[in-house]
Coordinates of C-alpha atoms in Angstrom, one line a residue:
M260 CA 0.1 0.0 0.1
A261 CA 1.2 3.7 -0.8
L262 CA 0.8 6.6 1.6
C263 CA 0.0 10.1 0.4
T264 CA 3.3 11.4 -0.5
P265 CA 4.0 14.2 -3.1
R266 CA 5.0 13.2 -6.7
T267 CA 7.8 15.9 -7.0
V268 CA 11.2 15.7 -5.2
T269 CA 12.4 19.1 -3.9
R270 CA 16.0 20.0 -3.2
P271 CA 17.5 20.2 0.2
L272 CA 15.9 22.7 2.2
T273 CA 17.5 25.4 4.3
V274 CA 16.6 25.4 8.1
A275 CA 14.0 28.3 7.5
A276 CA 12.4 26.4 4.5
L277 CA 12.7 22.9 6.5
L278 CA 10.4 24.8 9.5
A279 CA 8.1 26.0 7.1
S280 CA 7.6 22.7 5.3
I281 CA 6.9 20.9 8.7
A282 CA 4.4 23.3 9.3
L283 CA 2.7 22.5 6.1
T284 CA 3.1 18.8 5.9
V285 CA -0.2 18.2 7.7
S286 CA -2.1 19.3 4.6
A287 CA 0.3 18.3 2.2
C288 CA -2.1 15.9 0.4
S289 CA -4.7 18.7 -0.8
T290 CA -2.5 21.7 -0.8
T291 CA -4.0 24.7 -3.1
G292 CA -2.5 28.0 -3.6
S293 CA -0.1 30.2 -5.6
A294 CA 3.7 29.1 -5.8
A295 CA 6.2 32.0 -5.4
G296 CA 8.2 33.4 -8.3
S297 CA 8.8 36.2 -10.5
F298 CA 6.5 35.2 -13.2
D299 CA 3.4 37.7 -13.7
S300 CA 0.0 37.1 -15.4
T301 CA 1.2 37.9 -18.7
D302 CA 4.6 36.0 -18.8
T303 CA 4.3 33.0 -21.4
F304 CA 7.2 30.2 -21.0
T305 CA 8.2 29.2 -24.3
A306 CA 9.8 25.6 -24.8
V307 CA 10.8 24.1 -28.1
Y308 CA 11.3 20.4 -28.6
L309 CA 13.9 19.6 -31.4
G310 CA 12.4 17.0 -33.6
S311 CA 8.8 16.3 -35.1
Y312 CA 5.4 15.6 -33.8
S313 CA 2.2 14.7 -35.5
T314 CA 0.1 12.6 -33.2
P315 CA -3.0 14.0 -31.4
P316 CA -2.3 14.8 -27.9
D317 CA -4.7 12.3 -26.8
P318 CA -3.6 10.1 -24.1
D319 CA -5.1 7.0 -25.4
I320 CA -3.5 7.7 -28.9
N321 CA -0.3 9.3 -28.3
Y322 CA 2.4 6.5 -28.3
D323 CA 5.3 9.6 -29.0
G324 CA 7.7 10.9 -26.4
P325 CA 7.2 14.7 -27.5
G326 CA 3.4 14.4 -27.1
L327 CA 4.3 13.8 -23.4
N328 CA 5.0 17.4 -23.0
I329 CA 1.5 18.2 -23.3
I330 CA -0.2 14.9 -21.8
E331 CA 1.9 15.2 -18.8
N332 CA 1.0 18.7 -17.9
T333 CA -2.8 18.4 -18.8
Y334 CA -3.7 14.9 -17.7
E335 CA -3.4 12.9 -14.6
G336 CA -3.7 9.1 -13.7
L337 CA -4.3 7.2 -10.4
V338 CA -0.7 6.9 -9.7
A339 CA 2.8 8.2 -11.1
Y340 CA 6.5 7.9 -10.9
R341 CA 8.1 10.4 -8.7
D342 CA 9.6 13.4 -10.4
G343 CA 13.1 14.5 -9.9
A344 CA 14.3 10.9 -8.9
D345 CA 16.6 8.6 -10.7
T346 CA 14.7 5.5 -9.9
A347 CA 11.0 4.4 -10.9
E348 CA 9.4 5.1 -7.4
I349 CA 5.4 4.9 -7.8
V350 CA 3.6 7.6 -5.9
P351 CA -0.1 8.7 -5.4
E352 CA -1.4 11.2 -8.1
L353 CA -5.2 11.1 -8.3
A354 CA -5.4 8.2 -5.9
T355 CA -4.3 8.9 -2.3
K356 CA -3.9 5.2 -1.5
W357 CA -4.2 1.9 -2.6
S358 CA -4.1 -1.9 -1.6
V359 CA -3.6 -5.3 -3.6
S360 CA -5.6 -8.5 -2.4
D361 CA -3.7 -11.3 -1.4
D362 CA -4.3 -12.8 -4.7
G363 CA -2.9 -9.9 -6.6
L364 CA -6.3 -9.9 -8.5
T365 CA -7.8 -6.8 -7.0
Y366 CA -6.5 -3.2 -6.6
D367 CA -8.5 -1.0 -4.5
F368 CA -7.8 2.7 -4.7
T369 CA -8.8 5.5 -2.7
L370 CA -9.5 8.5 -4.8
R371 CA -8.2 12.2 -4.2
P372 CA -11.5 14.3 -3.2
D373 CA -12.1 17.9 -4.4
V374 CA -10.4 17.4 -8.0
T375 CA -12.3 18.7 -10.9
F376 CA -11.8 18.4 -14.5
H377 CA -10.7 21.5 -16.9
D378 CA -14.6 21.7 -17.7
G379 CA -15.5 21.8 -14.0
T380 CA -16.7 18.1 -14.0
P381 CA -16.1 16.6 -10.5
F382 CA -13.4 13.4 -10.4
T383 CA -15.5 10.7 -9.1
A384 CA -15.1 6.9 -9.6
E385 CA -17.4 6.9 -12.4
A386 CA -14.7 8.8 -14.3
V387 CA -12.3 6.2 -13.7
V388 CA -14.7 3.5 -15.0
D389 CA -15.2 5.5 -18.2
S390 CA -11.5 6.3 -18.6
F391 CA -10.8 2.6 -18.4
E392 CA -13.4 1.7 -20.9
R393 CA -12.2 4.5 -23.2
R394 CA -8.8 3.0 -23.3
T395 CA -10.2 -0.2 -24.5
A396 CA -12.5 1.0 -26.8
V397 CA -10.3 3.4 -28.6
D398 CA -7.7 0.2 -28.9
G399 CA -4.7 2.7 -29.4
G400 CA -1.0 1.8 -28.8
P401 CA -1.2 1.9 -25.3
A402 CA -4.4 -0.4 -24.9
Y403 CA -2.4 -3.4 -24.1
M404 CA -1.7 -1.9 -20.6
V405 CA -5.1 -2.5 -19.6
A406 CA -5.6 -5.9 -21.5
D407 CA -5.6 -7.9 -18.0
V408 CA -8.4 -5.7 -16.7
A409 CA -11.6 -7.8 -15.9
S410 CA -13.7 -4.9 -14.6
V411 CA -13.8 -1.8 -12.5
E412 CA -16.2 -1.3 -10.0
P413 CA -17.2 2.0 -8.0
D414 CA -17.7 1.8 -4.7
G415 CA -19.2 5.7 -3.7
D416 CA -17.6 8.8 -5.2
H417 CA -14.1 8.2 -4.0
R418 CA -13.5 4.7 -3.9
V419 CA -12.9 2.1 -6.9
A420 CA -11.8 -1.3 -7.5
V421 CA -9.8 -2.8 -10.5
H422 CA -10.1 -6.5 -11.2
L423 CA -7.7 -8.5 -12.9
K424 CA -8.2 -11.6 -15.2
A425 CA -4.7 -12.8 -14.1
K426 CA -2.0 -11.6 -11.5
N427 CA 0.3 -9.1 -12.9
T428 CA 2.8 -7.8 -10.8
A429 CA 3.7 -4.9 -13.6
F430 CA 0.1 -3.6 -13.3
L431 CA 0.8 -0.7 -11.1
D432 CA 3.9 0.2 -13.3
Y433 CA 1.4 0.3 -16.2
L434 CA -0.6 2.7 -14.5
A435 CA 2.2 5.0 -13.4
S436 CA 3.3 4.9 -16.8
P437 CA 3.5 8.3 -18.7
F438 CA 1.3 6.2 -21.3
G439 CA -0.7 4.6 -18.5
V440 CA -4.3 5.3 -18.1
K441 CA -5.3 8.9 -17.6
M442 CA -8.5 10.5 -16.3
I443 CA -10.8 11.9 -18.8
S444 CA -13.9 14.0 -18.2
P445 CA -17.0 12.0 -18.3
T446 CA -18.9 15.2 -19.4
V447 CA -16.4 15.4 -22.4
L448 CA -16.9 11.8 -23.5
D449 CA -20.8 12.3 -23.2
E450 CA -21.2 15.4 -25.2
H451 CA -18.4 14.9 -27.9
G452 CA -18.1 11.0 -27.6
G453 CA -19.6 10.4 -31.0
K454 CA -18.6 7.4 -33.1
D455 CA -14.9 7.8 -32.0
H456 CA -15.0 8.3 -28.2
A457 CA -14.1 12.0 -28.6
Q458 CA -11.0 11.4 -30.4
E459 CA -11.7 14.1 -32.9
Y460 CA -12.5 16.3 -30.0
L461 CA -9.2 15.9 -28.2
T462 CA -6.9 16.6 -31.2
T463 CA -7.6 20.2 -30.2
H464 CA -8.7 20.2 -26.8
D465 CA -7.9 18.5 -23.6
A466 CA -10.1 16.8 -20.8
G467 CA -7.8 16.2 -18.0
T468 CA -7.2 17.3 -14.6
G469 CA -3.5 18.4 -14.5
P470 CA -2.2 21.9 -13.7
Y471 CA -2.7 23.3 -17.2
E472 CA -5.1 22.9 -19.9
L473 CA -4.8 23.0 -23.5
S474 CA -5.6 26.5 -24.8
E475 CA -4.3 26.6 -28.4
V476 CA -3.3 24.2 -31.0
D477 CA -1.4 24.4 -34.5
T478 CA -1.2 20.6 -34.9
G479 CA 2.7 19.3 -35.4
S480 CA 4.0 22.9 -34.8
S481 CA 2.8 24.6 -31.8
Y482 CA 0.7 23.8 -28.6
G483 CA -0.8 26.5 -26.0
M484 CA -1.1 25.5 -22.4
R485 CA -2.7 27.9 -19.7
A486 CA -2.6 27.1 -15.9
Y487 CA -5.9 25.6 -14.5
D488 CA -7.3 27.9 -12.0
D489 CA -9.1 25.4 -9.9
Y490 CA -6.2 23.0 -10.0
W491 CA -6.1 20.6 -6.7
G492 CA -2.7 21.1 -6.1
D493 CA -0.2 23.9 -5.9
A494 CA -0.8 26.5 -8.7
P495 CA 2.0 26.7 -11.2
A496 CA 4.2 29.7 -11.2
I497 CA 4.1 29.9 -14.9
P498 CA 0.7 31.0 -16.1
D499 CA 1.1 30.1 -19.7
V500 CA 3.0 28.0 -21.7
T501 CA 4.1 27.8 -25.5
Y502 CA 5.4 24.2 -26.8
R503 CA 6.7 24.2 -30.0
I504 CA 8.1 21.7 -32.2
A505 CA 11.2 22.5 -34.3
E506 CA 14.2 20.8 -36.3
N507 CA 16.8 23.5 -36.5
A508 CA 18.8 23.8 -33.4
S509 CA 21.0 26.6 -34.5
S510 CA 18.1 29.0 -35.1
V511 CA 16.3 27.7 -31.8
Q512 CA 19.6 28.7 -30.0
L513 CA 19.7 32.2 -31.3
E514 CA 16.0 32.5 -30.0
L515 CA 17.1 31.0 -26.7
E516 CA 20.1 33.6 -26.4
R517 CA 17.8 36.4 -27.4
G518 CA 15.3 35.6 -24.8
E519 CA 12.6 34.8 -27.2
V520 CA 12.7 31.0 -26.1
D521 CA 13.0 29.9 -22.3
A522 CA 13.9 26.2 -22.8
V523 CA 15.1 23.9 -25.6
L524 CA 14.4 20.0 -25.1
N525 CA 15.9 16.9 -26.9
V526 CA 19.3 18.3 -27.7
T527 CA 20.8 15.0 -29.0
S528 CA 23.6 16.5 -31.2
K529 CA 27.0 16.3 -28.9
T530 CA 28.3 19.5 -30.9
A531 CA 24.9 21.3 -30.5
Y532 CA 25.0 20.6 -26.7
Q533 CA 28.4 21.7 -26.3
R534 CA 27.9 24.9 -27.9
M535 CA 25.0 25.9 -26.0
S536 CA 26.6 24.8 -22.7
E537 CA 29.3 27.2 -23.3
T538 CA 26.9 30.3 -24.4
E539 CA 26.7 32.9 -21.5
G540 CA 23.2 33.3 -20.3
L541 CA 22.2 29.6 -20.9
A542 CA 22.5 26.7 -18.6
A543 CA 22.8 23.3 -19.9
S544 CA 22.0 20.0 -18.2
T545 CA 21.2 16.2 -18.4
F546 CA 19.0 14.0 -16.4
P547 CA 19.1 10.3 -16.1
N548 CA 16.7 8.5 -18.2
F549 CA 15.9 4.8 -18.6
T550 CA 16.0 5.2 -22.5
T551 CA 18.5 2.8 -23.8
Q552 CA 20.5 2.6 -27.1
T553 CA 20.2 -0.9 -28.4
L554 CA 22.1 -2.7 -31.3
F555 CA 19.8 -5.2 -32.8
V556 CA 21.2 -8.1 -35.3
N557 CA 19.4 -9.4 -38.2
P558 CA 19.2 -13.2 -37.8
A559 CA 19.5 -13.3 -41.7
S560 CA 22.6 -11.4 -41.6
K561 CA 25.3 -13.5 -43.7
A562 CA 28.2 -11.2 -41.5
F563 CA 27.1 -12.6 -38.3
P564 CA 25.4 -15.9 -38.9
T565 CA 26.0 -18.0 -35.9
V566 CA 26.0 -17.3 -32.1
D567 CA 29.7 -17.3 -31.8
D568 CA 29.8 -14.7 -34.5
R569 CA 27.6 -12.2 -32.8
H570 CA 29.3 -12.5 -29.5
R571 CA 32.5 -12.0 -31.3
L572 CA 30.9 -8.9 -32.7
F573 CA 29.8 -7.5 -29.3
S574 CA 33.2 -8.3 -27.6
A575 CA 34.7 -6.3 -30.7
I576 CA 32.8 -3.1 -30.3
N577 CA 34.7 -0.7 -28.0
T578 CA 31.5 0.9 -26.6
E579 CA 33.0 3.4 -24.4
S580 CA 35.0 5.0 -27.2
V581 CA 32.2 4.7 -29.8
I582 CA 29.7 6.6 -27.1
D583 CA 32.3 9.3 -26.1
A584 CA 33.2 10.2 -29.8
S585 CA 29.4 9.8 -30.9
M586 CA 27.5 11.4 -27.8
G587 CA 29.8 12.3 -25.0
D588 CA 28.1 13.6 -21.8
L589 CA 24.7 12.6 -23.4
E590 CA 25.1 9.1 -22.9
E591 CA 26.5 6.7 -20.6
P592 CA 27.7 3.3 -21.4
T593 CA 26.0 0.2 -20.2
S594 CA 26.7 -3.1 -19.2
E595 CA 23.1 -4.3 -18.6
L596 CA 20.8 -5.7 -20.8
F597 CA 17.8 -4.1 -19.1
P598 CA 17.8 -0.2 -18.6
A599 CA 20.1 0.9 -16.2
G600 CA 18.4 1.2 -12.8
M601 CA 15.5 -0.7 -13.5
T602 CA 16.6 -3.7 -11.7
D603 CA 19.7 -4.7 -9.8
A604 CA 22.4 -4.6 -12.3
S605 CA 23.6 -8.3 -11.2
I606 CA 20.0 -9.6 -12.7
S607 CA 20.8 -8.3 -16.5
E608 CA 24.5 -8.1 -16.9
Q609 CA 25.4 -9.0 -20.4
G610 CA 28.9 -10.3 -19.6
V611 CA 30.6 -8.5 -22.4
T612 CA 34.3 -7.4 -22.0
H613 CA 35.9 -5.5 -24.7
D614 CA 38.6 -7.5 -26.6
P615 CA 40.8 -5.4 -29.0
S616 CA 41.8 -8.4 -31.0
A617 CA 38.1 -9.4 -31.6
L618 CA 37.8 -6.6 -34.5
A619 CA 40.6 -8.0 -36.2
A620 CA 39.7 -11.5 -35.9
M621 CA 36.3 -10.6 -37.2
A622 CA 37.7 -9.1 -40.4
D623 CA 40.0 -12.2 -40.9
S624 CA 36.9 -14.3 -40.7
G625 CA 35.1 -15.9 -43.8
T626 CA 31.8 -14.5 -43.1
T627 CA 32.7 -10.9 -43.2
E628 CA 35.1 -11.4 -46.4
G629 CA 33.8 -9.5 -49.4
R630 CA 30.8 -8.0 -47.6
T631 CA 29.5 -4.8 -46.8
I632 CA 28.3 -4.7 -43.3
R633 CA 25.3 -2.4 -43.2
V634 CA 24.6 -0.5 -40.1
G635 CA 21.1 1.2 -40.1
Y636 CA 19.7 3.7 -38.3
A637 CA 16.4 5.7 -38.1
G638 CA 16.7 8.9 -40.1
S639 CA 15.2 11.2 -37.4
S640 CA 17.3 9.7 -34.6
G641 CA 20.5 12.0 -34.1
D642 CA 22.0 9.7 -31.6
G643 CA 21.4 6.8 -33.8
K644 CA 23.4 8.2 -36.4
A645 CA 26.2 9.2 -34.5
F646 CA 26.7 5.8 -33.2
A647 CA 26.2 4.1 -36.3
D648 CA 28.7 6.4 -38.0
E649 CA 31.3 5.7 -35.4
L650 CA 30.8 2.0 -35.5
V651 CA 31.5 2.0 -39.4
A652 CA 34.6 3.9 -38.7
E653 CA 35.8 1.4 -36.1
F654 CA 35.0 -1.3 -38.6
G655 CA 37.1 0.6 -41.3
D656 CA 40.0 1.1 -39.0
V657 CA 40.7 -2.7 -39.5
G658 CA 40.0 -3.1 -43.0
L659 CA 36.2 -4.0 -42.8
T660 CA 33.7 -2.5 -45.4
A661 CA 30.9 -1.1 -43.7
E662 CA 28.3 1.8 -44.6
S663 CA 25.8 3.4 -42.2
V664 CA 22.2 3.7 -43.8
S665 CA 19.3 5.9 -42.9
Y666 CA 15.9 4.5 -42.7
A667 CA 12.9 6.5 -42.3
S668 CA 11.5 6.0 -39.1
G669 CA 8.4 3.8 -40.2
S670 CA 10.2 1.5 -42.5
A671 CA 12.1 0.4 -39.3
Y672 CA 9.2 -1.4 -38.4
T673 CA 9.0 -3.3 -41.7
M674 CA 12.3 -4.6 -42.1
T675 CA 10.8 -8.2 -41.1
D676 CA 8.9 -8.3 -44.4
D677 CA 12.3 -8.8 -46.0
L678 CA 15.1 -9.8 -43.8
E679 CA 17.6 -10.6 -46.9
A680 CA 17.4 -6.9 -47.8
A681 CA 17.6 -5.4 -44.4
P682 CA 20.7 -4.2 -42.7
D683 CA 23.0 -6.7 -40.8
L684 CA 22.7 -4.2 -37.8
F685 CA 20.4 -1.5 -36.5
V686 CA 21.1 1.4 -33.9
M687 CA 17.8 2.3 -32.1
S688 CA 17.4 4.0 -28.8
V689 CA 14.1 2.8 -26.9
F690 CA 12.4 4.2 -23.7
P691 CA 10.4 1.7 -21.9
D692 CA 6.8 2.4 -21.5
A693 CA 7.0 1.8 -17.5
G694 CA 9.5 1.1 -15.1
H695 CA 9.1 -2.9 -15.0
V696 CA 11.1 -5.3 -16.7
D697 CA 8.1 -6.8 -18.5
A698 CA 7.7 -3.3 -20.4
W699 CA 11.1 -3.8 -21.7
A700 CA 11.7 -7.4 -22.4
R701 CA 8.3 -8.1 -23.8
I702 CA 8.4 -5.4 -26.3
L703 CA 11.7 -5.8 -27.7
Y704 CA 12.7 -9.4 -27.4
T705 CA 9.6 -11.2 -28.7
P706 CA 8.4 -11.1 -32.4
K707 CA 4.8 -9.8 -31.2
G708 CA 6.4 -7.1 -28.9
G709 CA 6.4 -4.2 -31.6
L710 CA 10.1 -3.4 -31.2
D711 CA 11.8 -6.5 -32.0
L712 CA 12.8 -4.9 -35.3
F713 CA 14.1 -8.0 -36.8
G714 CA 11.8 -10.4 -35.7
A715 CA 14.5 -12.6 -33.7
E716 CA 13.1 -15.3 -31.3
V717 CA 14.4 -16.9 -28.4
P718 CA 12.6 -20.1 -27.9
G719 CA 10.5 -20.2 -24.8
L720 CA 10.8 -16.4 -24.0
T721 CA 7.1 -15.5 -24.0
D722 CA 5.9 -18.2 -21.8
A723 CA 9.0 -17.3 -19.6
L724 CA 7.7 -13.7 -19.3
D725 CA 4.3 -14.8 -18.5
D726 CA 5.3 -16.4 -15.7
A727 CA 7.3 -13.8 -14.5
V728 CA 5.2 -11.0 -14.8
A729 CA 2.7 -13.1 -12.6
S730 CA 5.3 -14.1 -9.9
G731 CA 7.5 -10.7 -10.0
D732 CA 10.6 -13.1 -9.1
D733 CA 14.1 -11.6 -9.8
D734 CA 15.4 -15.0 -10.4
A735 CA 13.0 -15.6 -13.3
Y736 CA 14.2 -12.1 -15.2
A737 CA 17.7 -13.0 -14.4
A738 CA 17.0 -16.1 -16.4
I739 CA 15.2 -14.1 -19.1
A740 CA 18.2 -11.8 -19.5
A741 CA 20.6 -14.8 -19.7
A742 CA 18.6 -16.4 -22.4
V743 CA 18.5 -13.0 -24.3
N744 CA 22.2 -12.5 -23.7
D745 CA 22.9 -16.0 -25.2
S746 CA 21.3 -15.4 -28.4
G747 CA 23.6 -12.6 -29.2
Y748 CA 20.7 -10.9 -31.2
W749 CA 20.8 -7.6 -28.9
L750 CA 23.4 -5.4 -27.3
S751 CA 22.2 -2.6 -24.9
T752 CA 25.2 -0.3 -25.5
G753 CA 24.4 3.0 -23.5
S754 CA 21.8 5.0 -21.6
L755 CA 20.9 8.1 -23.0
N756 CA 20.3 11.2 -20.7
S757 CA 17.5 13.9 -21.1
T758 CA 18.9 17.3 -22.1
T759 CA 17.5 20.5 -21.3
V760 CA 19.2 23.9 -22.2
V761 CA 17.3 27.0 -20.4
R762 CA 17.6 30.7 -19.9
D763 CA 20.2 30.7 -16.6
D764 CA 17.2 32.5 -14.7
V765 CA 15.2 29.4 -15.0
R766 CA 15.0 27.1 -11.9
G767 CA 13.5 23.7 -10.8
V768 CA 14.5 22.0 -14.2
D769 CA 15.5 18.7 -12.3
D770 CA 12.5 18.7 -10.4
A771 CA 10.5 19.0 -13.7
Q772 CA 11.9 15.8 -15.1
N773 CA 11.2 12.2 -14.7
V774 CA 13.4 8.9 -15.6
L775 CA 10.6 7.4 -17.8
E776 CA 9.9 10.4 -19.8
Y777 CA 12.5 11.4 -22.3
N778 CA 13.2 14.9 -22.8
V779 CA 9.7 16.1 -21.0
L780 CA 9.4 18.9 -18.6
H781 CA 6.5 19.2 -16.2
F782 CA 6.0 23.1 -16.4
A783 CA 4.3 23.4 -13.0
A784 CA 7.7 22.7 -11.1
L785 CA 9.6 25.2 -13.0
D786 CA 10.0 29.3 -11.7
R787 CA 12.6 32.1 -12.5
D788 CA 14.7 33.7 -10.2

């Protein structure tokens, strides 16, 4: 059972602030009021995300990282992961506490009172029922998170029970996920539901309970958010936010230097990040994240046809030097198969030791002779291109012929249609849907998972994952990691950090981030000196 603790982690307090916080602790679960700061009622905070985004900001449709900068500021779920922390700790959000039945099939939630949706509708247990039903009915990418839900039963206005079909130790993590079930106004669903469960309406409006409400939409380009006057928690210091999507880092930096932009997110270029971090008036920072860069090996590759060939490839790659050259401080090398920090490191150690002689041995092997090793990456991924280019350079140093190949983002997911034409290797950075191993391993290492790019298969792995998610046993996940490592089809190379560059008078940046959300800011945690 979780007790009422705030989602946001605060920095160490001064003695005076500590005394003040003690006085406020009694009412910490239902505080309201204005946060101190130097923003005035006409201030607009402008944040720019470097990349592209076109998905509707509908929590049951959106399955893209950039959209979380809208959804995580306008919607809330029953539980969430703690902000400002480098571990995936589940804390209350719209539920103040919960309990799990002995058989693991029923989750009882006590709901936060005095919460309203942005249209003024009270948040009650019936809204929880409606929100779960919509997630299933819309059947978008995140719908699998509630596939094990048998029923949702209200008990008065402020209690609700969720019954599962089978025990699932990842269930709370799926609820806490940034892609988890968000609470949606039943009034909006009733008035705008139509035949699409309000999907068209929620393309340009929101129906959440979060600290901000969607005020303006220019799809794929710009989104306005305004602080919600009747928010149940502390009122944001920032009254208005403009969230823009752009691709030209240089022009955005100029806007940042001129004070026309307050924050830039998703700076994945080592050079651009270094340039911004050295610019007077700007403050650049990184934050740990579960996003993990992964090297996928094509089972049909003629260059790496056997397990021994694949293991030799992994030991030949000097991961530390490749990451240092390609990403610098933006990525940390990892020795773990699962995202670093998700489990105890001993559970998912890959056991790969760099062998400087392995690369030359690979060049002398018959499997690579006369072949061009093709290393693919998503064209929209700056970190993928940087890593692929450096890896190709390493191969070239020992006389191997190799090339890096850009793929349109969508085509990366259709490579199984013709594995013979697909590249030998593919570099992709993946962030898990939730802070549970099942949310990572099932997606990447099983052919039906969606991110098993080459359709590689480890016999018996799906059944092993089913058993593990029911038991939650660490030994079961250690065995799963060992089986994946033994196959040689996947190598986790590094943990990518979220990157944020702000005007140097902006504070609260670390507290506004989350280890499960890559390059996302919770604007209500920000203030200005």
